[in-house]
XYZ file of C-alpha atoms in Angstrom:
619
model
C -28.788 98.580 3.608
C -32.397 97.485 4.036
C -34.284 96.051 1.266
C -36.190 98.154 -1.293
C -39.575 97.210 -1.465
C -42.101 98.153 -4.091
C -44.987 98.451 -1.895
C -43.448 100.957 0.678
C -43.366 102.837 -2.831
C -46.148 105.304 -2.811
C -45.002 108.224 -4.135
C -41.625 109.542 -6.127
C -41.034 111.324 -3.411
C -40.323 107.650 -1.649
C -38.301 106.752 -4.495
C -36.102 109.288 -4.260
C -34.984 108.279 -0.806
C -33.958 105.389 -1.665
C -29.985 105.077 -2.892
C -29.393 104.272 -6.028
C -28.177 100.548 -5.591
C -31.737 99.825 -4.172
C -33.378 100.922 -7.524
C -32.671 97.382 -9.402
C -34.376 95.404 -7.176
C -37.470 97.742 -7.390
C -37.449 97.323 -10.803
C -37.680 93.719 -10.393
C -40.401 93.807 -8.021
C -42.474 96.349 -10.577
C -42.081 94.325 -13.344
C -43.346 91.275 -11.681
C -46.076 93.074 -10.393
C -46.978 94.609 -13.945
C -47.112 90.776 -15.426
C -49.435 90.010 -12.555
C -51.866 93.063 -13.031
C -52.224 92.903 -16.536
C -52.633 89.047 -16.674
C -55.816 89.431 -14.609
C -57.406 92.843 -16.249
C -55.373 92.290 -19.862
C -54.032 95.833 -21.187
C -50.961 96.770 -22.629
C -48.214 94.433 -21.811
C -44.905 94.317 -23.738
C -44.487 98.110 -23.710
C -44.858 98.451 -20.454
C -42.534 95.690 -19.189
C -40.217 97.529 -21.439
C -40.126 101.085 -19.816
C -39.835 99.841 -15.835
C -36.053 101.034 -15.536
C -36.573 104.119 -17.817
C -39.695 105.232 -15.389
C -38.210 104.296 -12.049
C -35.019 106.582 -13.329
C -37.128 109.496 -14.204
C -38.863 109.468 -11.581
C -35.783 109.379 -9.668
C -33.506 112.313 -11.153
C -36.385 114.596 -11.804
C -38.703 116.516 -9.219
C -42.385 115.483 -10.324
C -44.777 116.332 -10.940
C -42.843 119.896 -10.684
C -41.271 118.827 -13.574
C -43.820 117.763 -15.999
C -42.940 114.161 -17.845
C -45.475 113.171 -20.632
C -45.807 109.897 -22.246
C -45.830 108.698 -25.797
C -47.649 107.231 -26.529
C -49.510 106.798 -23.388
C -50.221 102.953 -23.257
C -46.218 103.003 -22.131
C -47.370 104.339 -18.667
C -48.488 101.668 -16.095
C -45.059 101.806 -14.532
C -45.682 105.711 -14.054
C -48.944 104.836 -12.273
C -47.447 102.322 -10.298
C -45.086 104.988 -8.802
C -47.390 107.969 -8.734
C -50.079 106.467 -6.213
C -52.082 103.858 -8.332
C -50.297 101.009 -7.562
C -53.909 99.012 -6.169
C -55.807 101.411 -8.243
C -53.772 99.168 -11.369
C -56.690 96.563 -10.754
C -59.175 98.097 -12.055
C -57.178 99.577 -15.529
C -59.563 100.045 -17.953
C -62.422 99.076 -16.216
C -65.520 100.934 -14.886
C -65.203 103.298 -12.458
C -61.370 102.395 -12.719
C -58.246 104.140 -14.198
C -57.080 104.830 -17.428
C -54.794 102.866 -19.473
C -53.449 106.271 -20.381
C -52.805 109.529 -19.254
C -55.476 111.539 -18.073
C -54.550 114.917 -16.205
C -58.421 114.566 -14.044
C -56.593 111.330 -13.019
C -53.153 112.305 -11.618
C -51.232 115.661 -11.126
C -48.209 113.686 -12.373
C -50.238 113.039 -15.790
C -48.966 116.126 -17.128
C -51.004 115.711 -20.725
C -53.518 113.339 -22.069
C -51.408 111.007 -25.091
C -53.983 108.237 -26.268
C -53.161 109.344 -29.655
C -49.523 109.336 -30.366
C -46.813 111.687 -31.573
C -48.030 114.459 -29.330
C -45.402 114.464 -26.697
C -43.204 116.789 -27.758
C -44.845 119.249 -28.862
C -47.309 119.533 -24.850
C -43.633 119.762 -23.802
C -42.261 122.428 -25.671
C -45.979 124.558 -24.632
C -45.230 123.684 -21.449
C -41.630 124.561 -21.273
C -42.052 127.800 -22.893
C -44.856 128.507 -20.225
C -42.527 127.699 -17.962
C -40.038 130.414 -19.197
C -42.021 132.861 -19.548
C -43.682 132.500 -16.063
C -40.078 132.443 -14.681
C -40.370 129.167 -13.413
C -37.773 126.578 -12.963
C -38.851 123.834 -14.570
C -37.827 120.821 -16.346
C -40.070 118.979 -19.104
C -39.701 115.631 -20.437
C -41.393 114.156 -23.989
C -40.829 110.462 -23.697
C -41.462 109.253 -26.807
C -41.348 105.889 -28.398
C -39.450 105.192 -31.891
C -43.246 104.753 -33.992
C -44.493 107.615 -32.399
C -41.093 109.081 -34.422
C -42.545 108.835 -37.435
C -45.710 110.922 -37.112
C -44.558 114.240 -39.230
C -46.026 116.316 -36.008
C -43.087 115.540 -33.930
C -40.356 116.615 -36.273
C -42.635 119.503 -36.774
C -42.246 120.115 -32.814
C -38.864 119.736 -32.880
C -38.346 121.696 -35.795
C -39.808 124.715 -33.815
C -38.170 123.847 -30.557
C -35.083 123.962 -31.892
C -34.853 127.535 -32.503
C -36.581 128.705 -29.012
C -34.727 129.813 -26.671
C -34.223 129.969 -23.034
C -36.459 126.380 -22.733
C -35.207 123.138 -20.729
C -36.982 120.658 -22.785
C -35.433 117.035 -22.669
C -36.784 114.258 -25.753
C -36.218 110.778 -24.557
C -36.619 108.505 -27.955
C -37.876 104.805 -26.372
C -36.195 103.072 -29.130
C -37.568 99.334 -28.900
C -37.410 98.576 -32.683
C -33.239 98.419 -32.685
C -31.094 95.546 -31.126
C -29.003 96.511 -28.659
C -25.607 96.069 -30.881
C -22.681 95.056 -28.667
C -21.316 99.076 -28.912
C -24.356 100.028 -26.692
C -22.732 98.691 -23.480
C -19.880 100.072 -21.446
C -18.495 101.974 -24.121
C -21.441 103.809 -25.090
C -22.349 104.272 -21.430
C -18.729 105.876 -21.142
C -19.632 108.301 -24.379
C -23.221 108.976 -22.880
C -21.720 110.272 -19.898
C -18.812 112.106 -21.604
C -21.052 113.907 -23.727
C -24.004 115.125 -21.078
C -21.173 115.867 -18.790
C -20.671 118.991 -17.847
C -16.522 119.395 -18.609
C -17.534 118.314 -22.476
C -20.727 120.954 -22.614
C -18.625 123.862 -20.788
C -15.667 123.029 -22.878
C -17.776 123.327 -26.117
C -19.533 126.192 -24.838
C -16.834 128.486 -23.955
C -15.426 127.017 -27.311
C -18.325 128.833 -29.338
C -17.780 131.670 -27.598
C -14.167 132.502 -28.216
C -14.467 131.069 -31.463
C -17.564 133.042 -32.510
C -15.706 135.780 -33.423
C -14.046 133.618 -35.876
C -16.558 132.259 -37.931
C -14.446 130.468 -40.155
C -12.796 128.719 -37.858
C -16.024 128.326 -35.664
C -17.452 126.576 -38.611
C -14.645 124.370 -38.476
C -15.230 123.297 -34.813
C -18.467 122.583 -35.030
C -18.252 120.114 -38.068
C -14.976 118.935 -36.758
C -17.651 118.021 -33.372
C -20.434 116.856 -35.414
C -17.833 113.765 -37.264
C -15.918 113.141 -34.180
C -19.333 112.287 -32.072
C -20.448 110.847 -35.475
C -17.518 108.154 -35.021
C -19.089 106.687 -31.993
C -22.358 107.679 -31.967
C -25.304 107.255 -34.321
C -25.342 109.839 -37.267
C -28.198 111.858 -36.130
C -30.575 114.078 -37.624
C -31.140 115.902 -34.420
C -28.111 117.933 -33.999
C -29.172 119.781 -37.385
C -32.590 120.589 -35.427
C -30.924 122.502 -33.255
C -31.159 119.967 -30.149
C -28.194 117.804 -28.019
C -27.872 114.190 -29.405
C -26.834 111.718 -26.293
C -26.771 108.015 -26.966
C -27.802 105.445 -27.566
C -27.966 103.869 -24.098
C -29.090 100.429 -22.671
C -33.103 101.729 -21.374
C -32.851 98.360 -19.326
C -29.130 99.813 -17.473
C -29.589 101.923 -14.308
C -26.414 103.042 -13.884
C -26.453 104.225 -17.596
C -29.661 105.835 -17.390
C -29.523 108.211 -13.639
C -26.119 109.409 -14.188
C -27.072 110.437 -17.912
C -30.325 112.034 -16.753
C -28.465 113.344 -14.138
C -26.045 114.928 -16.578
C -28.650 115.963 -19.139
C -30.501 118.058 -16.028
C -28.081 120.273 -16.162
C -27.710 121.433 -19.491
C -30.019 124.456 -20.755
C -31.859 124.064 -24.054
C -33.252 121.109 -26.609
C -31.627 118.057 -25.128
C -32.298 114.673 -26.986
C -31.840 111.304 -25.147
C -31.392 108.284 -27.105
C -32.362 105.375 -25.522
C -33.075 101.590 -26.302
C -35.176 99.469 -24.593
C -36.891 95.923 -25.205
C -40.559 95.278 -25.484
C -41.297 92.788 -23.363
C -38.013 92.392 -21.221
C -38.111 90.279 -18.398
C -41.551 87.678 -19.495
C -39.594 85.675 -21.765
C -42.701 84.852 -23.601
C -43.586 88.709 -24.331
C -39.731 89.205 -25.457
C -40.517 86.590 -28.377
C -43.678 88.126 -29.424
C -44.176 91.273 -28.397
C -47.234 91.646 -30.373
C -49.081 88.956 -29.233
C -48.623 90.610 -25.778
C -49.171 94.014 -27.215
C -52.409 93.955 -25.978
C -53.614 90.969 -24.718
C -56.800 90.342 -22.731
C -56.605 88.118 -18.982
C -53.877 85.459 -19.427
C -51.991 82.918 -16.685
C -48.910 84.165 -17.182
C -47.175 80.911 -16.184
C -48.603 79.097 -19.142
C -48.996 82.260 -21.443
C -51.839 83.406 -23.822
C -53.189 80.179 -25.300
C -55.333 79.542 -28.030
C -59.145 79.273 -27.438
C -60.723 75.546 -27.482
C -63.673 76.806 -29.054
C -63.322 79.083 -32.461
C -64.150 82.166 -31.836
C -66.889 84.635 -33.866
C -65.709 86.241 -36.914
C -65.138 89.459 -36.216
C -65.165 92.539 -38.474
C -61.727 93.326 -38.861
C -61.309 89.629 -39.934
C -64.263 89.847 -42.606
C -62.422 92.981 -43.924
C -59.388 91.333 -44.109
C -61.066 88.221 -46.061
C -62.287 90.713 -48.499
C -59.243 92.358 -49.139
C -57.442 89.140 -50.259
C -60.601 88.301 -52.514
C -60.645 91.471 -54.066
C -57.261 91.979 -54.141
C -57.101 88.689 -56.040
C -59.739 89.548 -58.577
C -58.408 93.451 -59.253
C -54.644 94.029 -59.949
C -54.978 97.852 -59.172
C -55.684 97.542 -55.731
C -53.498 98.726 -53.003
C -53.480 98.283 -49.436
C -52.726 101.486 -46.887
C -52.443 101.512 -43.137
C -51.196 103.778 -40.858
C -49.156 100.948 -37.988
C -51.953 99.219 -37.554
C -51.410 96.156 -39.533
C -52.687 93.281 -37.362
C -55.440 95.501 -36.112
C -57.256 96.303 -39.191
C -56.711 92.906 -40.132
C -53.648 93.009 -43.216
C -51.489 90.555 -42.304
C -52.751 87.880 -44.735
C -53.255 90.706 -47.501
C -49.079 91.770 -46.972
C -48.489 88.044 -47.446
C -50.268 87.221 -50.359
C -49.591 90.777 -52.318
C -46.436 92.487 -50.737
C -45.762 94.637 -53.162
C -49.099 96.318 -53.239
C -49.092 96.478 -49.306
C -48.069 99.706 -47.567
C -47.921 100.457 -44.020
C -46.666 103.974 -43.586
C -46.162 104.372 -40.020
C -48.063 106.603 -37.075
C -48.821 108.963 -40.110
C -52.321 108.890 -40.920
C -52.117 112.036 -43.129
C -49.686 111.363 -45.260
C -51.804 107.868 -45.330
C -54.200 109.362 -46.718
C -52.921 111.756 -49.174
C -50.664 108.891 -50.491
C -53.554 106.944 -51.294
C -55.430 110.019 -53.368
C -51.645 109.944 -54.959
C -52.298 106.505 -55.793
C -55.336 107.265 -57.248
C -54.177 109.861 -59.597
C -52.560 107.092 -61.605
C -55.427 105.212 -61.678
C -54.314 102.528 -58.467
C -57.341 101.718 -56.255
C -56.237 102.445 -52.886
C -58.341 101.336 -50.169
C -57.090 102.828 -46.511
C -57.699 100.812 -43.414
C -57.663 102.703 -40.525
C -59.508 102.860 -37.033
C -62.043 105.787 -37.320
C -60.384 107.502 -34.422
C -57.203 107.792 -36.554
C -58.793 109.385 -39.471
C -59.652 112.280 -37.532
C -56.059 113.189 -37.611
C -56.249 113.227 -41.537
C -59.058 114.805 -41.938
C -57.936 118.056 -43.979
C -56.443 115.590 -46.148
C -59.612 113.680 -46.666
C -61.593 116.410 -47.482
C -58.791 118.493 -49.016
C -56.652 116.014 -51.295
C -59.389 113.609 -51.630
C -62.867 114.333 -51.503
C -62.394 117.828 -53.223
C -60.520 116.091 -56.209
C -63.101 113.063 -56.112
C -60.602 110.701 -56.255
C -61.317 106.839 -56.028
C -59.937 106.003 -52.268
C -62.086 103.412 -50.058
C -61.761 103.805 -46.393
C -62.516 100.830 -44.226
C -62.933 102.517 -40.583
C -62.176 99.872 -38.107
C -63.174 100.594 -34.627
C -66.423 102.474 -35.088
C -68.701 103.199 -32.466
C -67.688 102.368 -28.755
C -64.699 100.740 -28.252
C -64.597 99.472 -24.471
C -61.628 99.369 -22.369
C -59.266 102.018 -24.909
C -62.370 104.215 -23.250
C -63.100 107.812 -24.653
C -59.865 108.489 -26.728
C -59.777 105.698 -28.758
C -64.156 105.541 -29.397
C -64.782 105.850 -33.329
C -67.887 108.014 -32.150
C -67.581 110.616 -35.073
C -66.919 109.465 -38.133
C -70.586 109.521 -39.574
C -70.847 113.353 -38.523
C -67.764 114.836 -39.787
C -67.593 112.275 -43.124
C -71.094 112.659 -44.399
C -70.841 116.437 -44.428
C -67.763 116.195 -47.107
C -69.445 116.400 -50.904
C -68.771 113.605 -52.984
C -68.497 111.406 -50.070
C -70.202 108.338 -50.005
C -70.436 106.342 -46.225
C -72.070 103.084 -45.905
C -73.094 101.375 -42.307
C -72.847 97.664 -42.630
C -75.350 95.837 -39.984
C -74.100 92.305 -40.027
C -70.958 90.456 -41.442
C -72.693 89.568 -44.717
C -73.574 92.989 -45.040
C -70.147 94.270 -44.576
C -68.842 91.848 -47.392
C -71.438 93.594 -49.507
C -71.433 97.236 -48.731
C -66.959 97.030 -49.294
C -67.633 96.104 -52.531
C -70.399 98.346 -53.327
C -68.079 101.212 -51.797
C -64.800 100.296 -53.897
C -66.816 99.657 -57.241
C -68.091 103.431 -56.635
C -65.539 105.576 -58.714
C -64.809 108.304 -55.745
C -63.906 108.677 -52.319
C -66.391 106.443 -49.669
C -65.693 105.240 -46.302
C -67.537 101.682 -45.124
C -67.556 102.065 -40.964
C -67.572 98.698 -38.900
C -67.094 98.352 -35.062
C -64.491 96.573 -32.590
C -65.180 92.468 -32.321
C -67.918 90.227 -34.177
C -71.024 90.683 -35.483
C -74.060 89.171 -34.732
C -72.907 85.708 -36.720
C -73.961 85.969 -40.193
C -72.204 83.862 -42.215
C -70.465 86.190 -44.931
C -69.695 83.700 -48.516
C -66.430 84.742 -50.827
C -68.169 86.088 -53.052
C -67.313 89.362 -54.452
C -71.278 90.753 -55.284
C -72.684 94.749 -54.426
C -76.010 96.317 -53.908
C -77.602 99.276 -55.466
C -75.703 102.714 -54.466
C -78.092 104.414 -51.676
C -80.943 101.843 -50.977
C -81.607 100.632 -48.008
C -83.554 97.285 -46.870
C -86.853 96.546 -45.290
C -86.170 93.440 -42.807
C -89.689 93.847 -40.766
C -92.734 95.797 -41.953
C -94.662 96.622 -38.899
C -97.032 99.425 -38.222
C -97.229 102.733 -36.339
C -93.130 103.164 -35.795
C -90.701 102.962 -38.238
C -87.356 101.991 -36.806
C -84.106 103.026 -39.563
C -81.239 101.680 -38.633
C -77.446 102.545 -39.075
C -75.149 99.469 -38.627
C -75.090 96.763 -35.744
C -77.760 97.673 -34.003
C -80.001 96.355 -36.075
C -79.793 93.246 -33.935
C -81.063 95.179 -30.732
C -83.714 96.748 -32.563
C -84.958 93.511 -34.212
C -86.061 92.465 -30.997
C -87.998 95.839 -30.397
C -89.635 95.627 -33.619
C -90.756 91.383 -33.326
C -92.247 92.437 -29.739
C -94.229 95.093 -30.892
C -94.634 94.858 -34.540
C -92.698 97.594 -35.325
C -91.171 98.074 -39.106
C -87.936 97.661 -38.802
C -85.287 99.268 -41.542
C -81.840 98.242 -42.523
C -80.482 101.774 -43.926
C -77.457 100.606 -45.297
C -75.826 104.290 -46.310
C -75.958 107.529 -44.833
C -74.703 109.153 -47.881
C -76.306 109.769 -50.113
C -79.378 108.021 -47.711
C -82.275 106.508 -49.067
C -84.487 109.676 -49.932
C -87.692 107.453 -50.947
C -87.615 105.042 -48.181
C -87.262 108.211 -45.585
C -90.243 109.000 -47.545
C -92.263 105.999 -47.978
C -91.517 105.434 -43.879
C -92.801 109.138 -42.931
C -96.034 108.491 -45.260
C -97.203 105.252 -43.453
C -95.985 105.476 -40.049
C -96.648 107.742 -36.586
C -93.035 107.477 -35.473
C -89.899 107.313 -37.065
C -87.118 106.430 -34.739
C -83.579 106.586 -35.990
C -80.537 104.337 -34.733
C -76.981 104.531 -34.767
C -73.758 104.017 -32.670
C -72.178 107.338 -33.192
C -72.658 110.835 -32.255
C -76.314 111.981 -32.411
C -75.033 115.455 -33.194
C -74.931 116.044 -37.022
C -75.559 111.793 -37.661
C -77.403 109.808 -39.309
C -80.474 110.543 -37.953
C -79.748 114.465 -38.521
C -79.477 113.216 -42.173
C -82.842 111.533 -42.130
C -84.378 114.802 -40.188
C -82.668 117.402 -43.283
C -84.762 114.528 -45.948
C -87.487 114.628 -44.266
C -88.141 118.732 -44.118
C -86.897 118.946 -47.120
C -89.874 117.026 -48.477
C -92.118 118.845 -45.900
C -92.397 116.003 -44.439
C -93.796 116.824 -40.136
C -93.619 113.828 -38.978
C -92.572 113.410 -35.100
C -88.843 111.827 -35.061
C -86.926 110.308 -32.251
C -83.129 110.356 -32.901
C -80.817 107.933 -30.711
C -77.500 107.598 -30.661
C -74.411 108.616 -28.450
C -75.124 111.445 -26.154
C -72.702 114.423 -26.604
C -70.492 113.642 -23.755
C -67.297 111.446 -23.785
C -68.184 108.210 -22.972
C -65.168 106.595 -20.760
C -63.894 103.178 -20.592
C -65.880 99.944 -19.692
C -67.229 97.276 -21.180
C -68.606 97.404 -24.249
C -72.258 96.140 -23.586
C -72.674 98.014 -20.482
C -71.602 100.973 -22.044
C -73.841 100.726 -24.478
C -76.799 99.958 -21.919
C -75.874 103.302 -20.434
C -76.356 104.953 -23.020
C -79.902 103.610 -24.060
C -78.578 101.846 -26.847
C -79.472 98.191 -25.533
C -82.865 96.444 -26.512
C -84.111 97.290 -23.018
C -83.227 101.209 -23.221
C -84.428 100.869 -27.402
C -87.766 100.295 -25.987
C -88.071 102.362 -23.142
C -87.382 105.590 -24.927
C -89.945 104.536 -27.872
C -92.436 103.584 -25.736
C -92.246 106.800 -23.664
C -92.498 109.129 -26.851
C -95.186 107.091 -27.917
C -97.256 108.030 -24.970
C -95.877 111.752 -25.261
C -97.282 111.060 -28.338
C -100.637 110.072 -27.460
């Protein structure tokens, strides 16, 4: 038998010719390759190395992309690329011009949905597998799923329904990297995961229910007598009461555990759930003893591992929020900390160590996040949610609904606004300012430096209702931000530069692109601070004395800022000519950050150019 080779592996069609013994070494080989891929264009690491034998063995047993496998969530994928044609293509992940670094159906037929956001899996699945059905096609459909993505209320919700449709092949596969792998979960448990996907045990228990059915009594019987004896050597399970087929657990890392299962488990006809457990980081010792330093890590050698930088790096944001926190959390008992699984990205690790008890990280569910914290509020607690703005989309009935509409006293501190870079188009915070500042008794503040943002957090949590202060990805523009725990005046914003002839408001960090604008041409130049409620008398004051007002902001032009500045300005009958900028309504894809923002007129260079040529429109 000739030697498997990963490169020779171009499609799962090659795969599949291979025999199964050949399958470990192209694990191996894939893994190895994914350490020295993502070392060189950073990404998602640990979950990744974690999935190789779970992928190749999908891959393997089931006919893709006929059968339709989706991922979540999708960061979990690179070993699906590798085998489904991107293998070189890996190079460029998350770059320019390059792939994804998740799903994207324009990318790959075998990228059955789109899963940036998680918890989405199984539902797509069950869609798809009832399409299937009722197209009369054969078809199998696979929701992998990992174990956080478990605790977004939408997937029970999924399988809740798909439970009691019938006539669907539909096949959850919980990646369960949170749980050691207890001795049990070896050959014994690979002996019971077999027995029970097997087809004697399912036609037994099948032909069981049938004779029996007539019987109910004594069908009752059978089934609970079932339930306890697979309860003896398998994990009590939830998932047998929603109507699907618990298997498991199994090793995710074993492939003779994993083919014949999925072998077995292709077979059987209705909601089938696998139970599998898998490692993050297995095989890059270094990534197995911190997975979450490897999470996500940028380029690395992976010989030596991520080191620390020589030189301290800028503040960023998420670290001037988290400074904040502590210090008010210090000075004000009634505050409480929220996030949705996102603790070291929104910057709470410090806050959980210095206050546990007022810390709360409630898992992948960003509604219940938020209607726990107007909860909170109700009994007068001071809640203040951190969470990226693309994740409070997903709560946003609750925001307006169990928040906003009762005026309770809930900060949000939206991480992650604006572009994002390499996450690309899924993970962009591009909204926020539209679909927030439309909510009454909202208040949303736009911080433009890291001094700023110490101010306008306080300013927002000292207001007694529900405001949001938005901040982007990575460091400011170096301001150096003090302790101290001081506010502004509700609604004002600040003059920085008076100039003449164009007015130029600004909505967060780009004041630092504009500056240089407004110093070249002697422009005014206006710090906005809020866009709710905004400044009425400095929209005012600016539309009185200048030619031009020009109107700044990284976020969707559609229904922004500078559509709030437009509604104060006719209001007041005030005609003056205004240029809005902002984010174009497309979906801007992944890159990096500053280019991104070039190409979308947002640098100093494309500030200018579109001023200058509606001044001369203007002339």
């Amino acid at each position: 038998m000739t030697e498997a080779r990963l490169e020779l592996i171009d499609s799962p069609q090659a795969l599949r010719q291979l025999d199964r013994k050949q399958l470990e070494p192209i694990a191996n080989q894939m893994r190895q390759y994914l350490l020295d891929s993502v070392s060189h264009t950073g990404g998602h690491l640990s979950s990744n190395l974690g999935t190789v034998e779970l992928t190749i063995a999908l891959h393997y047993v089931f006919d893709t992309p006929h059968d339709r496998i989706v991922w979540d969530v999708g960061h979990q994928s690179y070993p699906h690329k590798i085998l489904t044609g991107r293998r070189e293509a890996l190079s460029t992940l998350r770059q320019a011009g390059g792939i994804s670094g998740f799903p994207r159906r324009v990318e790959s037929p075998y990228d059955a949905f789109g899963t940036a956001h998680s918890s989405t899996s199984i539902s797509a699945a069950l869609g798809m597998a009832v399409a299937s059905r009722n197209a009369g096609i054969a078809r199998q459909h696979i929701a992998v799923i990992g174990d956080g993505a478990m605790s977004a209320g939408m997937a029970f919700e999924a399988m809740n329904n798909a439970g009691v449709t019938p006539d669907i092949n539909l096949l959850v596969v919980l990646n369960d990297n949170d749980m050691s792998i207890s001795p049990p979960v070896g050959a014994l448990n690979r002996y019971l995961a077999r027995l029970l996907s097997g087809s004697l045990f399912n036609t037994a228990r099948n032909m069981g229910r049938a004779v029996l059915q007539h019987v109910p009594p004594v069908l009752e019987f059978a089934r609970r007598f079932e339930e306890h004896a697979k309860g003896m050597v398998t994990p009590a399970t939830m998932f047998e009461e929603l109507g699907f087929n618990y298997v498991g657990p199994i090793d995710g890392h074993d492939l003779d555990a994993l083919v014949p299962t999925l072998q077995n488990m292709r077979q059987l006809k209705g909601p089938q759930f696998l139970h599998v457990i898998t490692k993050k980081g297995q095989g890059y010792k270094l990534a197995e003893a911190d997975p979450v330093l490897y999470h996500g890590p940028g380029k690395f050698d992976p010989k030596v591992g991520i080191q620390k930088a020589t030189t301290p790096p800028k503040t960023t944001f998420t670290q001037i929020f988290g400074q904040w926190l502590c210090d008010m959390g210090a000075a004000d008992e009634r505050l409480v900390a929220i996030t949705p699984a996102m603790r070291e990205g929104s910057g709470l690790v410090e806050f959980e160590q210095k206050f546990p008890k007022r810390y709360f990280d409630v898992g992948i569910a960003e509604q219940h996040a938020v209607t726990f914290a107007a909860g909170l509020a109700c009994e007068g607690q001071k809640p203040v949610v951190a969470i990226y703005s693309t994740f409070l989309q997903r709560g946003y009935d609750q925001l307006i609904h169990d928040v906003a509409l009762q005026n309770l006293d809930v900060t949000f501190a939206l991480d992650r606004a604006g572009l994002v870079g390499a996450d690309g188009a899924t993970h962009a915070g591009n909204y926020d300012i539209a679909f927030i500042r439309c909510i009454p008794n909202m208040v949303l503040a736009t911080p433009s430096d890291e001094h700023e943002a110490r101010l306008l957090l306080t300013t927002c949590y000292e207001y007694p209702g529900p405001a949001a202060v938005r901040y982007p990805r990575g460091a400011g523009r170096g301001v150096l931000a003090g302790r101290e725990l001081d506010a502004v005046t509700l609604g004002k914003g600040l003059v920085r530069q008076t100039g003449q002839r164009v007015a130029i408001l600004v909505f967060g960090t780009l004041l630092t692109a504009a500056q240089h604008v407004a110093e070249k041409h002697q422009f005014t130049l206006v710090d906005m601070r809020f866009v709710k409620p905004i400044d009425d008398a400095l929209v005012r004051e600016m539309a009185d004395s200048h030619a031009l007002i020009v109107t700044l902001e990284e976020a969707s032009i559609m229904g922004g800022a500078g559509s709030a500045v437009s509604e104060a300005m006719q209001a007041h009958g005030l005609l003056k000519p205004l240029l809005q900028l902002g984010l174009p309504d497309v979906f801007i894809d992944h890159g990096d950050p500053v280019a991104l923002l070039a190409s979308v007129g947002l640098d100093s260079a494309g500030i200018e150019a579109s001023i200058l040529t509606r001044l001369q429109d203007l002339a």
